[in-house]
mmCIF file of C-alpha atoms in Angstrom:
data_model
loop_
_atom_site.group_PDB
_atom_site.id
_atom_site.type_symbol
_atom_site.label_atom_id
_atom_site.label_comp_id
_atom_site.label_asym_id
_atom_site.label_seq_id
_atom_site.Cartn_x
_atom_site.Cartn_y
_atom_site.Cartn_z
ATOM 1 C CA MET A 286 -105.646 19.189 -174.120
ATOM 2 C CA ILE A 287 -103.681 21.541 -176.339
ATOM 3 C CA PRO A 288 -101.465 24.026 -174.468
ATOM 4 C CA GLN A 289 -102.561 27.657 -174.818
ATOM 5 C CA ARG A 290 -99.085 28.596 -176.086
ATOM 6 C CA ALA A 291 -99.470 26.155 -178.977
ATOM 7 C CA VAL A 292 -102.848 27.621 -179.916
ATOM 8 C CA GLU A 293 -101.370 31.124 -179.771
ATOM 9 C CA GLN A 294 -98.587 30.097 -182.141
ATOM 10 C CA PHE A 295 -101.121 28.500 -184.469
ATOM 11 C CA LEU A 296 -103.032 31.798 -184.587
ATOM 12 C CA VAL A 297 -99.784 33.654 -185.373
ATOM 13 C CA PHE A 298 -99.242 31.107 -188.160
ATOM 14 C CA ILE A 299 -102.704 31.873 -189.607
ATOM 15 C CA LYS A 300 -101.948 35.614 -189.394
ATOM 16 C CA ALA A 301 -98.595 35.093 -191.159
ATOM 17 C CA HIS A 302 -100.406 33.170 -193.880
ATOM 18 C CA ALA A 303 -102.966 35.957 -194.286
ATOM 19 C CA ASP A 304 -100.295 38.653 -194.432
ATOM 20 C CA ASN A 305 -98.358 36.869 -197.192
ATOM 21 C CA VAL A 306 -100.831 34.828 -199.220
ATOM 22 C CA ASN A 307 -100.960 37.464 -201.977
ATOM 23 C CA ASN A 308 -97.351 38.655 -201.714
ATOM 24 C CA SER A 309 -95.762 37.680 -205.020
ATOM 25 C CA ASP A 310 -92.303 38.616 -203.711
ATOM 26 C CA PHE A 311 -92.433 36.211 -200.774
ATOM 27 C CA GLY A 312 -92.438 32.438 -200.745
ATOM 28 C CA MET A 313 -91.303 29.427 -202.727
ATOM 29 C CA PRO A 314 -92.783 27.421 -205.620
ATOM 30 C CA LEU A 315 -94.845 24.352 -204.756
ATOM 31 C CA PRO A 316 -95.279 21.256 -206.959
ATOM 32 C CA ASP A 317 -98.693 22.435 -208.177
ATOM 33 C CA GLY A 318 -97.227 25.732 -209.421
ATOM 34 C CA SER A 319 -98.621 27.812 -206.568
ATOM 35 C CA ILE A 320 -96.385 29.660 -204.130
ATOM 36 C CA GLY A 321 -95.973 28.408 -200.559
ATOM 37 C CA ARG A 322 -95.859 31.203 -198.045
ATOM 38 C CA VAL A 323 -95.801 29.581 -194.622
ATOM 39 C CA VAL A 324 -95.666 25.989 -193.422
ATOM 40 C CA PRO A 325 -96.450 24.445 -190.046
ATOM 41 C CA THR A 326 -94.028 22.452 -187.958
ATOM 42 C CA LEU A 327 -95.336 19.200 -186.505
ATOM 43 C CA PRO A 328 -96.511 20.772 -183.203
ATOM 44 C CA ILE A 329 -98.401 23.506 -185.049
ATOM 45 C CA ASP A 330 -99.840 21.030 -187.535
ATOM 46 C CA ALA A 331 -101.130 18.966 -184.603
ATOM 47 C CA VAL A 332 -102.993 22.046 -183.361
ATOM 48 C CA TRP A 333 -104.333 22.612 -186.878
ATOM 49 C CA HIS A 334 -105.709 19.071 -187.005
ATOM 50 C CA ALA A 335 -107.351 19.535 -183.628
ATOM 51 C CA VAL A 336 -109.035 22.829 -184.516
ATOM 52 C CA LEU A 337 -110.198 21.489 -187.884
ATOM 53 C CA GLN A 338 -112.443 19.127 -185.923
ATOM 54 C CA HIS A 339 -114.373 22.192 -184.767
ATOM 55 C CA THR A 340 -115.164 23.772 -188.117
ATOM 56 C CA GLU A 341 -117.480 26.572 -187.033
ATOM 57 C CA PRO A 342 -115.087 28.276 -184.576
ATOM 58 C CA TYR A 343 -112.149 27.526 -186.918
ATOM 59 C CA ALA A 344 -113.951 29.122 -189.863
ATOM 60 C CA ALA A 345 -114.863 32.140 -187.714
ATOM 61 C CA ALA A 346 -111.250 32.548 -186.549
ATOM 62 C CA CYS A 347 -110.013 32.273 -190.149
ATOM 63 C CA GLU A 348 -112.514 34.899 -191.265
ATOM 64 C CA GLN A 349 -111.460 37.271 -188.495
ATOM 65 C CA ILE A 350 -107.690 36.735 -188.837
ATOM 66 C CA ALA A 351 -107.223 35.870 -192.509
ATOM 67 C CA GLY A 352 -110.335 37.269 -194.176
ATOM 68 C CA GLY A 353 -111.462 33.797 -195.236
ATOM 69 C CA PHE A 354 -111.102 30.089 -194.674
ATOM 70 C CA VAL A 355 -107.508 28.775 -194.594
ATOM 71 C CA HIS A 356 -107.437 25.297 -196.078
ATOM 72 C CA HIS A 357 -105.141 22.574 -194.798
ATOM 73 C CA ILE A 358 -103.363 21.145 -197.837
ATOM 74 C CA PRO A 359 -101.016 18.295 -196.837
ATOM 75 C CA ILE A 360 -97.937 18.335 -199.031
ATOM 76 C CA LEU A 361 -94.262 17.646 -198.497
ATOM 77 C CA THR A 362 -91.782 19.613 -200.578
ATOM 78 C CA GLU A 363 -88.017 19.633 -200.779
ATOM 79 C CA GLY A 364 -88.069 23.062 -199.151
ATOM 80 C CA MET A 365 -89.954 21.641 -196.217
ATOM 81 C CA MET A 366 -87.468 18.805 -195.860
ATOM 82 C CA ASP A 367 -84.326 20.945 -196.134
ATOM 83 C CA GLY A 368 -85.520 23.754 -193.848
ATOM 84 C CA THR A 369 -85.919 26.432 -196.545
ATOM 85 C CA ALA A 370 -89.663 26.621 -195.969
ATOM 86 C CA VAL A 371 -89.172 27.198 -192.246
ATOM 87 C CA THR A 372 -86.892 30.142 -193.076
ATOM 88 C CA PHE A 373 -89.717 31.743 -195.078
ATOM 89 C CA THR A 374 -92.186 30.873 -192.347
ATOM 90 C CA LEU A 375 -90.090 32.408 -189.557
ATOM 91 C CA ALA A 376 -89.725 35.646 -191.531
ATOM 92 C CA ALA A 377 -93.500 35.733 -192.008
ATOM 93 C CA LEU A 378 -94.179 34.928 -188.349
ATOM 94 C CA HIS A 379 -91.872 37.693 -187.130
ATOM 95 C CA GLY A 380 -93.449 40.053 -189.653
ATOM 96 C CA THR A 381 -96.803 39.773 -187.892
ATOM 97 C CA GLY A 382 -95.462 41.668 -184.893
ATOM 98 C CA TYR A 383 -96.716 38.970 -182.546
ATOM 99 C CA ARG A 384 -94.482 36.976 -180.213
ATOM 100 C CA VAL A 385 -92.900 33.958 -181.889
ATOM 101 C CA ASP A 386 -92.294 31.147 -179.405
ATOM 102 C CA MET A 387 -89.332 29.335 -180.943
ATOM 103 C CA GLU A 388 -90.131 26.151 -179.031
ATOM 104 C CA PHE A 389 -92.833 25.560 -181.637
ATOM 105 C CA TRP A 390 -90.777 26.579 -184.676
ATOM 106 C CA TYR A 391 -87.509 24.768 -184.125
ATOM 107 C CA GLY A 392 -86.352 22.338 -186.799
ATOM 108 C CA GLU A 393 -87.679 21.408 -190.190
ATOM 109 C CA ALA A 394 -91.285 21.483 -191.240
ATOM 110 C CA GLU A 395 -92.717 18.082 -191.939
ATOM 111 C CA SER A 396 -95.880 16.844 -193.517
ATOM 112 C CA CYS A 397 -98.476 15.241 -191.307
ATOM 113 C CA CYS A 398 -99.483 13.044 -194.193
ATOM 114 C CA PRO A 399 -97.743 10.827 -196.730
ATOM 115 C CA PRO A 400 -95.769 12.708 -199.401
ATOM 116 C CA ASN A 401 -98.148 14.230 -201.945
ATOM 117 C CA PRO A 402 -101.294 12.348 -200.892
ATOM 118 C CA PRO A 403 -104.190 12.202 -203.356
ATOM 119 C CA GLN A 404 -106.230 15.396 -203.315
ATOM 120 C CA PRO A 405 -110.029 15.391 -203.449
ATOM 121 C CA GLY A 406 -111.182 14.908 -207.024
ATOM 122 C CA ASN A 407 -107.858 13.371 -208.113
ATOM 123 C CA LYS A 408 -107.105 9.661 -208.136
#
């Protein structure tokens, strides 16, 4: 069972994503040329994987919080490995105005998947 505090932090993460997804002045370049705004730590990514197994309530929560579905795109960038991405993420989390429980945001972000796994449609 996922602790309620972890789910709360995941929802703050989704809100931080929504607040910054279109902010051209915030974030860092990703390998595909897009801009990364927020990244999960391993505990938050574990929650993400769990909620993705329940697509209808996840999609509804995304719609309510972010205005649309938030896709999980497993990548691992240098910024994630060196902690830069977590710095951006923490700024975004605090910017939501919600409580940020640092127990879930300590350390570097890591990918839950192998570095740059194949994406659907690409071999």
